[in-house]
PDB file of C-alpha atoms in Angstrom:
ATOM      1  CA  MET A   1     -34.445   2.640  26.723  1.00  0.00           C
ATOM      2  CA  THR A   2     -38.066   2.254  25.647  1.00  0.00           C
ATOM      3  CA  ARG A   3     -39.195   0.259  22.631  1.00  0.00           C
ATOM      4  CA  GLU A   4     -40.013   3.498  20.781  1.00  0.00           C
ATOM      5  CA  GLU A   5     -36.557   4.919  21.493  1.00  0.00           C
ATOM      6  CA  LYS A   6     -34.934   1.714  20.237  1.00  0.00           C
ATOM      7  CA  SER A   7     -37.037   1.857  17.071  1.00  0.00           C
ATOM      8  CA  LEU A   8     -35.944   5.449  16.465  1.00  0.00           C
ATOM      9  CA  VAL A   9     -32.274   4.549  16.939  1.00  0.00           C
ATOM     10  CA  ILE A  10     -32.629   1.593  14.541  1.00  0.00           C
ATOM     11  CA  GLU A  11     -34.304   3.844  11.935  1.00  0.00           C
ATOM     12  CA  GLU A  12     -31.535   6.426  12.332  1.00  0.00           C
ATOM     13  CA  LEU A  13     -28.800   3.776  12.011  1.00  0.00           C
ATOM     14  CA  THR A  14     -30.531   2.256   8.971  1.00  0.00           C
ATOM     15  CA  ALA A  15     -30.600   5.694   7.314  1.00  0.00           C
ATOM     16  CA  GLN A  16     -26.892   6.238   8.074  1.00  0.00           C
ATOM     17  CA  LEU A  17     -26.040   2.828   6.631  1.00  0.00           C
ATOM     18  CA  ALA A  18     -28.004   3.694   3.485  1.00  0.00           C
ATOM     19  CA  ASP A  19     -26.310   7.097   3.127  1.00  0.00           C
ATOM     20  CA  ASN A  20     -22.733   5.801   3.445  1.00  0.00           C
ATOM     21  CA  THR A  21     -20.743   3.533   1.138  1.00  0.00           C
ATOM     22  CA  ASN A  22     -17.745   3.258   3.490  1.00  0.00           C
ATOM     23  CA  ILE A  23     -18.535   1.860   6.924  1.00  0.00           C
ATOM     24  CA  TYR A  24     -15.973   0.627   9.434  1.00  0.00           C
ATOM     25  CA  LEU A  25     -16.610  -1.234  12.690  1.00  0.00           C
ATOM     26  CA  ALA A  26     -13.969  -0.844  15.380  1.00  0.00           C
ATOM     27  CA  ASP A  27     -13.365  -1.616  19.039  1.00  0.00           C
ATOM     28  CA  ILE A  28     -12.259   1.432  21.033  1.00  0.00           C
ATOM     29  CA  SER A  29     -12.864  -0.084  24.475  1.00  0.00           C
ATOM     30  CA  GLY A  30     -10.150   0.554  27.005  1.00  0.00           C
ATOM     31  CA  LEU A  31      -9.263   4.009  25.723  1.00  0.00           C
ATOM     32  CA  ASN A  32      -9.183   6.544  28.536  1.00  0.00           C
ATOM     33  CA  ALA A  33     -11.046   9.858  28.296  1.00  0.00           C
ATOM     34  CA  VAL A  34      -8.043  11.740  26.862  1.00  0.00           C
ATOM     35  CA  ASP A  35      -7.373   9.106  24.176  1.00  0.00           C
ATOM     36  CA  THR A  36     -11.062   8.903  23.279  1.00  0.00           C
ATOM     37  CA  SER A  37     -11.189  12.675  22.930  1.00  0.00           C
ATOM     38  CA  ASN A  38      -8.029  12.626  20.789  1.00  0.00           C
ATOM     39  CA  LEU A  39      -9.523   9.899  18.591  1.00  0.00           C
ATOM     40  CA  ARG A  40     -12.733  11.891  18.116  1.00  0.00           C
ATOM     41  CA  ARG A  41     -10.715  15.001  17.264  1.00  0.00           C
ATOM     42  CA  ALA A  42      -8.572  13.070  14.764  1.00  0.00           C
ATOM     43  CA  ALA A  43     -11.720  11.564  13.217  1.00  0.00           C
ATOM     44  CA  PHE A  44     -13.254  15.008  12.820  1.00  0.00           C
ATOM     45  CA  LYS A  45     -10.093  16.317  11.125  1.00  0.00           C
ATOM     46  CA  ALA A  46     -10.057  13.299   8.785  1.00  0.00           C
ATOM     47  CA  ASN A  47     -13.733  13.860   7.905  1.00  0.00           C
ATOM     48  CA  VAL A  48     -14.687  10.548   9.531  1.00  0.00           C
ATOM     49  CA  LYS A  49     -17.874  10.360  11.578  1.00  0.00           C
ATOM     50  CA  LEU A  50     -17.383   8.240  14.707  1.00  0.00           C
ATOM     51  CA  ALA A  51     -20.218   6.874  16.859  1.00  0.00           C
ATOM     52  CA  VAL A  52     -20.446   4.234  19.586  1.00  0.00           C
ATOM     53  CA  VAL A  53     -23.416   1.921  19.005  1.00  0.00           C
ATOM     54  CA  LYS A  54     -25.247  -0.910  20.691  1.00  0.00           C
ATOM     55  CA  ASN A  55     -24.543  -4.142  18.832  1.00  0.00           C
ATOM     56  CA  THR A  56     -28.142  -5.378  18.857  1.00  0.00           C
ATOM     57  CA  LEU A  57     -29.475  -2.113  17.448  1.00  0.00           C
ATOM     58  CA  LEU A  58     -26.800  -1.957  14.732  1.00  0.00           C
ATOM     59  CA  GLU A  59     -27.490  -5.573  13.800  1.00  0.00           C
ATOM     60  CA  LYS A  60     -31.207  -4.816  13.407  1.00  0.00           C
ATOM     61  CA  ALA A  61     -30.350  -1.747  11.308  1.00  0.00           C
ATOM     62  CA  MET A  62     -28.116  -3.919   9.093  1.00  0.00           C
ATOM     63  CA  GLU A  63     -30.960  -6.415   8.662  1.00  0.00           C
ATOM     64  CA  ALA A  64     -33.361  -3.580   7.739  1.00  0.00           C
ATOM     65  CA  SER A  65     -30.867  -2.098   5.273  1.00  0.00           C
ATOM     66  CA  ASP A  66     -30.974  -2.730   1.517  1.00  0.00           C
ATOM     67  CA  LYS A  67     -27.235  -3.498   1.595  1.00  0.00           C
ATOM     68  CA  ASP A  68     -25.806  -6.987   1.906  1.00  0.00           C
ATOM     69  CA  PHE A  69     -23.427  -6.886   4.861  1.00  0.00           C
ATOM     70  CA  GLY A  70     -22.519 -10.571   4.534  1.00  0.00           C
ATOM     71  CA  ASP A  71     -20.678 -11.813   7.643  1.00  0.00           C
ATOM     72  CA  LEU A  72     -20.062  -8.315   9.024  1.00  0.00           C
ATOM     73  CA  PRO A  73     -22.789  -8.675  11.714  1.00  0.00           C
ATOM     74  CA  THR A  74     -20.787 -11.576  13.206  1.00  0.00           C
ATOM     75  CA  THR A  75     -18.219  -9.004  14.369  1.00  0.00           C
ATOM     76  CA  LEU A  76     -20.794  -7.291  16.587  1.00  0.00           C
ATOM     77  CA  LYS A  77     -19.496  -8.507  19.931  1.00  0.00           C
ATOM     78  CA  GLY A  78     -18.129  -6.457  22.795  1.00  0.00           C
ATOM     79  CA  ASN A  79     -17.601  -2.729  22.288  1.00  0.00           C
ATOM     80  CA  THR A  80     -18.437  -1.471  18.787  1.00  0.00           C
ATOM     81  CA  SER A  81     -17.924   1.929  17.225  1.00  0.00           C
ATOM     82  CA  VAL A  82     -19.005   2.811  13.711  1.00  0.00           C
ATOM     83  CA  MET A  83     -16.935   5.021  11.423  1.00  0.00           C
ATOM     84  CA  TYR A  84     -18.495   6.550   8.322  1.00  0.00           C
ATOM     85  CA  SER A  85     -16.432   8.224   5.613  1.00  0.00           C
ATOM     86  CA  GLU A  86     -16.742   9.398   2.035  1.00  0.00           C
ATOM     87  CA  THR A  87     -13.196   8.178   1.352  1.00  0.00           C
ATOM     88  CA  GLY A  88     -12.760   4.402   1.521  1.00  0.00           C
ATOM     89  CA  ASN A  89      -9.373   4.374   3.219  1.00  0.00           C
ATOM     90  CA  ALA A  90      -9.734   7.382   5.571  1.00  0.00           C
ATOM     91  CA  PRO A  91     -10.903   5.383   8.633  1.00  0.00           C
ATOM     92  CA  ALA A  92      -8.169   2.778   8.053  1.00  0.00           C
ATOM     93  CA  LYS A  93      -5.521   5.506   7.915  1.00  0.00           C
ATOM     94  CA  LEU A  94      -7.003   7.071  11.066  1.00  0.00           C
ATOM     95  CA  ILE A  95      -6.884   3.744  12.932  1.00  0.00           C
ATOM     96  CA  LYS A  96      -3.344   2.952  11.774  1.00  0.00           C
ATOM     97  CA  ASN A  97      -2.070   6.417  12.675  1.00  0.00           C
ATOM     98  CA  PHE A  98      -3.769   6.364  16.094  1.00  0.00           C
ATOM     99  CA  ARG A  99      -2.289   2.950  16.864  1.00  0.00           C
ATOM    100  CA  LYS A 100       1.213   4.388  16.744  1.00  0.00           C
ATOM    101  CA  LYS A 101       0.487   5.586  20.310  1.00  0.00           C
ATOM    102  CA  SER A 102      -2.129   3.068  21.464  1.00  0.00           C
ATOM    103  CA  GLU A 103      -3.206  -0.556  20.981  1.00  0.00           C
ATOM    104  CA  LYS A 104      -6.712   0.563  20.048  1.00  0.00           C
ATOM    105  CA  PRO A 105      -8.838   1.025  18.031  1.00  0.00           C
ATOM    106  CA  LEU A 106      -8.970  -2.501  16.672  1.00  0.00           C
ATOM    107  CA  LEU A 107     -10.579  -3.028  13.290  1.00  0.00           C
ATOM    108  CA  LYS A 108     -13.477  -5.460  13.486  1.00  0.00           C
ATOM    109  CA  GLY A 109     -14.577  -5.136   9.894  1.00  0.00           C
ATOM    110  CA  ALA A 110     -15.478  -2.801   7.061  1.00  0.00           C
ATOM    111  CA  PHE A 111     -18.016  -2.395   4.280  1.00  0.00           C
ATOM    112  CA  ILE A 112     -16.406  -0.458   1.443  1.00  0.00           C
ATOM    113  CA  GLU A 113     -18.236   0.151  -1.816  1.00  0.00           C
ATOM    114  CA  GLU A 114     -20.122  -3.164  -1.371  1.00  0.00           C
ATOM    115  CA  SER A 115     -16.991  -5.182  -0.469  1.00  0.00           C
ATOM    116  CA  ILE A 116     -16.704  -6.702   2.988  1.00  0.00           C
ATOM    117  CA  TYR A 117     -13.484  -6.962   5.002  1.00  0.00           C
ATOM    118  CA  ILE A 118     -13.380  -8.763   8.350  1.00  0.00           C
ATOM    119  CA  GLY A 119     -10.516  -8.709  10.819  1.00  0.00           C
ATOM    120  CA  ASP A 120      -7.820  -6.403  12.131  1.00  0.00           C
ATOM    121  CA  ASP A 121      -5.240  -8.182   9.947  1.00  0.00           C
ATOM    122  CA  LEU A 122      -6.752  -6.416   6.892  1.00  0.00           C
ATOM    123  CA  LEU A 123      -5.968  -2.917   8.176  1.00  0.00           C
ATOM    124  CA  ASP A 124      -2.951  -2.441   5.876  1.00  0.00           C
ATOM    125  CA  THR A 125      -4.993  -3.661   2.900  1.00  0.00           C
ATOM    126  CA  LEU A 126      -7.660  -1.075   3.674  1.00  0.00           C
ATOM    127  CA  VAL A 127      -5.069   1.695   4.092  1.00  0.00           C
ATOM    128  CA  ASP A 128      -3.795   0.915   0.582  1.00  0.00           C
ATOM    129  CA  ILE A 129      -7.238   1.115  -1.065  1.00  0.00           C
ATOM    130  CA  LYS A 130      -7.282   4.012  -3.485  1.00  0.00           C
ATOM    131  CA  SER A 131     -10.148   6.473  -3.502  1.00  0.00           C
ATOM    132  CA  ARG A 132     -12.163   7.045  -6.645  1.00  0.00           C
ATOM    133  CA  GLU A 133     -10.400  10.399  -7.088  1.00  0.00           C
ATOM    134  CA  GLU A 134      -6.942   8.811  -6.784  1.00  0.00           C
ATOM    135  CA  LEU A 135      -7.833   6.166  -9.382  1.00  0.00           C
ATOM    136  CA  LEU A 136      -9.197   8.772 -11.781  1.00  0.00           C
ATOM    137  CA  GLY A 137      -6.018  10.822 -11.355  1.00  0.00           C
ATOM    138  CA  GLU A 138      -3.860   7.804 -12.194  1.00  0.00           C
ATOM    139  CA  ILE A 139      -5.965   6.953 -15.249  1.00  0.00           C
ATOM    140  CA  ILE A 140      -5.802  10.530 -16.517  1.00  0.00           C
ATOM    141  CA  GLY A 141      -2.032  10.526 -15.991  1.00  0.00           C
ATOM    142  CA  LEU A 142      -1.689   7.297 -17.977  1.00  0.00           C
ATOM    143  CA  LEU A 143      -3.874   8.666 -20.766  1.00  0.00           C
ATOM    144  CA  GLN A 144      -1.936  11.937 -20.912  1.00  0.00           C
ATOM    145  CA  SER A 145       1.446  10.260 -21.248  1.00  0.00           C
ATOM    146  CA  PRO A 146       1.059   9.130 -24.902  1.00  0.00           C
ATOM    147  CA  ALA A 147      -0.490  12.485 -25.827  1.00  0.00           C
ATOM    148  CA  LYS A 148       2.514  14.303 -24.330  1.00  0.00           C
ATOM    149  CA  ASN A 149       4.860  12.120 -26.396  1.00  0.00           C
ATOM    150  CA  VAL A 150       3.037  13.047 -29.604  1.00  0.00           C
ATOM    151  CA  ILE A 151       3.005  16.764 -28.724  1.00  0.00           C
ATOM    152  CA  SER A 152       6.719  16.786 -27.911  1.00  0.00           C
ATOM    153  CA  ALA A 153       7.402  14.921 -31.161  1.00  0.00           C
ATOM    154  CA  LEU A 154       5.420  17.526 -33.063  1.00  0.00           C
ATOM    155  CA  LYS A 155       7.433  20.323 -31.487  1.00  0.00           C
ATOM    156  CA  SER A 156      10.875  18.724 -31.845  1.00  0.00           C
ATOM    157  CA  GLY A 157      10.247  17.315 -35.324  1.00  0.00           C
ATOM    158  CA  GLY A 158      10.085  20.723 -36.915  1.00  0.00           C
ATOM    159  CA  GLY A 159       6.463  20.267 -37.936  1.00  0.00           C
ATOM    160  CA  THR A 160       7.169  17.934 -40.878  1.00  0.00           C
ATOM    161  CA  ILE A 161       5.782  14.406 -41.094  1.00  0.00           C
ATOM    162  CA  ALA A 162       9.268  12.974 -41.610  1.00  0.00           C
ATOM    163  CA  GLY A 163      10.585  14.895 -38.589  1.00  0.00           C
ATOM    164  CA  ILE A 164       7.707  13.722 -36.377  1.00  0.00           C
ATOM    165  CA  LEU A 165       8.172  10.074 -37.430  1.00  0.00           C
ATOM    166  CA  LYS A 166      11.918  10.306 -36.840  1.00  0.00           C
ATOM    167  CA  THR A 167      11.425  11.781 -33.342  1.00  0.00           C
ATOM    168  CA  LEU A 168       8.792   9.174 -32.388  1.00  0.00           C
ATOM    169  CA  SER A 169      10.961   6.285 -33.642  1.00  0.00           C
ATOM    170  CA  GLU A 170      13.912   7.602 -31.623  1.00  0.00           C
ATOM    171  CA  LYS A 171      11.746   7.661 -28.465  1.00  0.00           C
ATOM    172  CA  GLU A 172      10.715   4.032 -29.006  1.00  0.00           C
ATOM    173  CA  GLY A 173      14.269   2.800 -29.442  1.00  0.00           C
TER     174      GLY A 173
END
């Protein structure tokens, strides 16, 4: 690979790092051709972009990036694949699901919404991370609950203030 080609790859990786807020590093070495193909297919279905990278080029792209990757570059040893996703826990779920049939991929580390996770032992933690949409749904549900109580009190209280207060006090007790 020429110096110009390496520079282009580093620029491309730097752009991908800038465009993604959820970046996973994994080791998929040792997977045979069928398993690798199955992993790529599963990644595509999960809307996770998977790419094998050279450690030195990815490290240079991380250095050139505006993001602070902390100790994540220390995981760049051996075989490294990068997974990009719009959903923070999608690559973790993909890895966990794929490992039901195989020992790989191993999680090296992840950069999720500016937080850094290092080590395969954090896979379950990453699976449990809620997406922005899931959190918003939960918040909306919590906010709707008191409103539903008031509306049901209005309906069951016969429309009078005394009836509404009586119904609400019964729900509290």
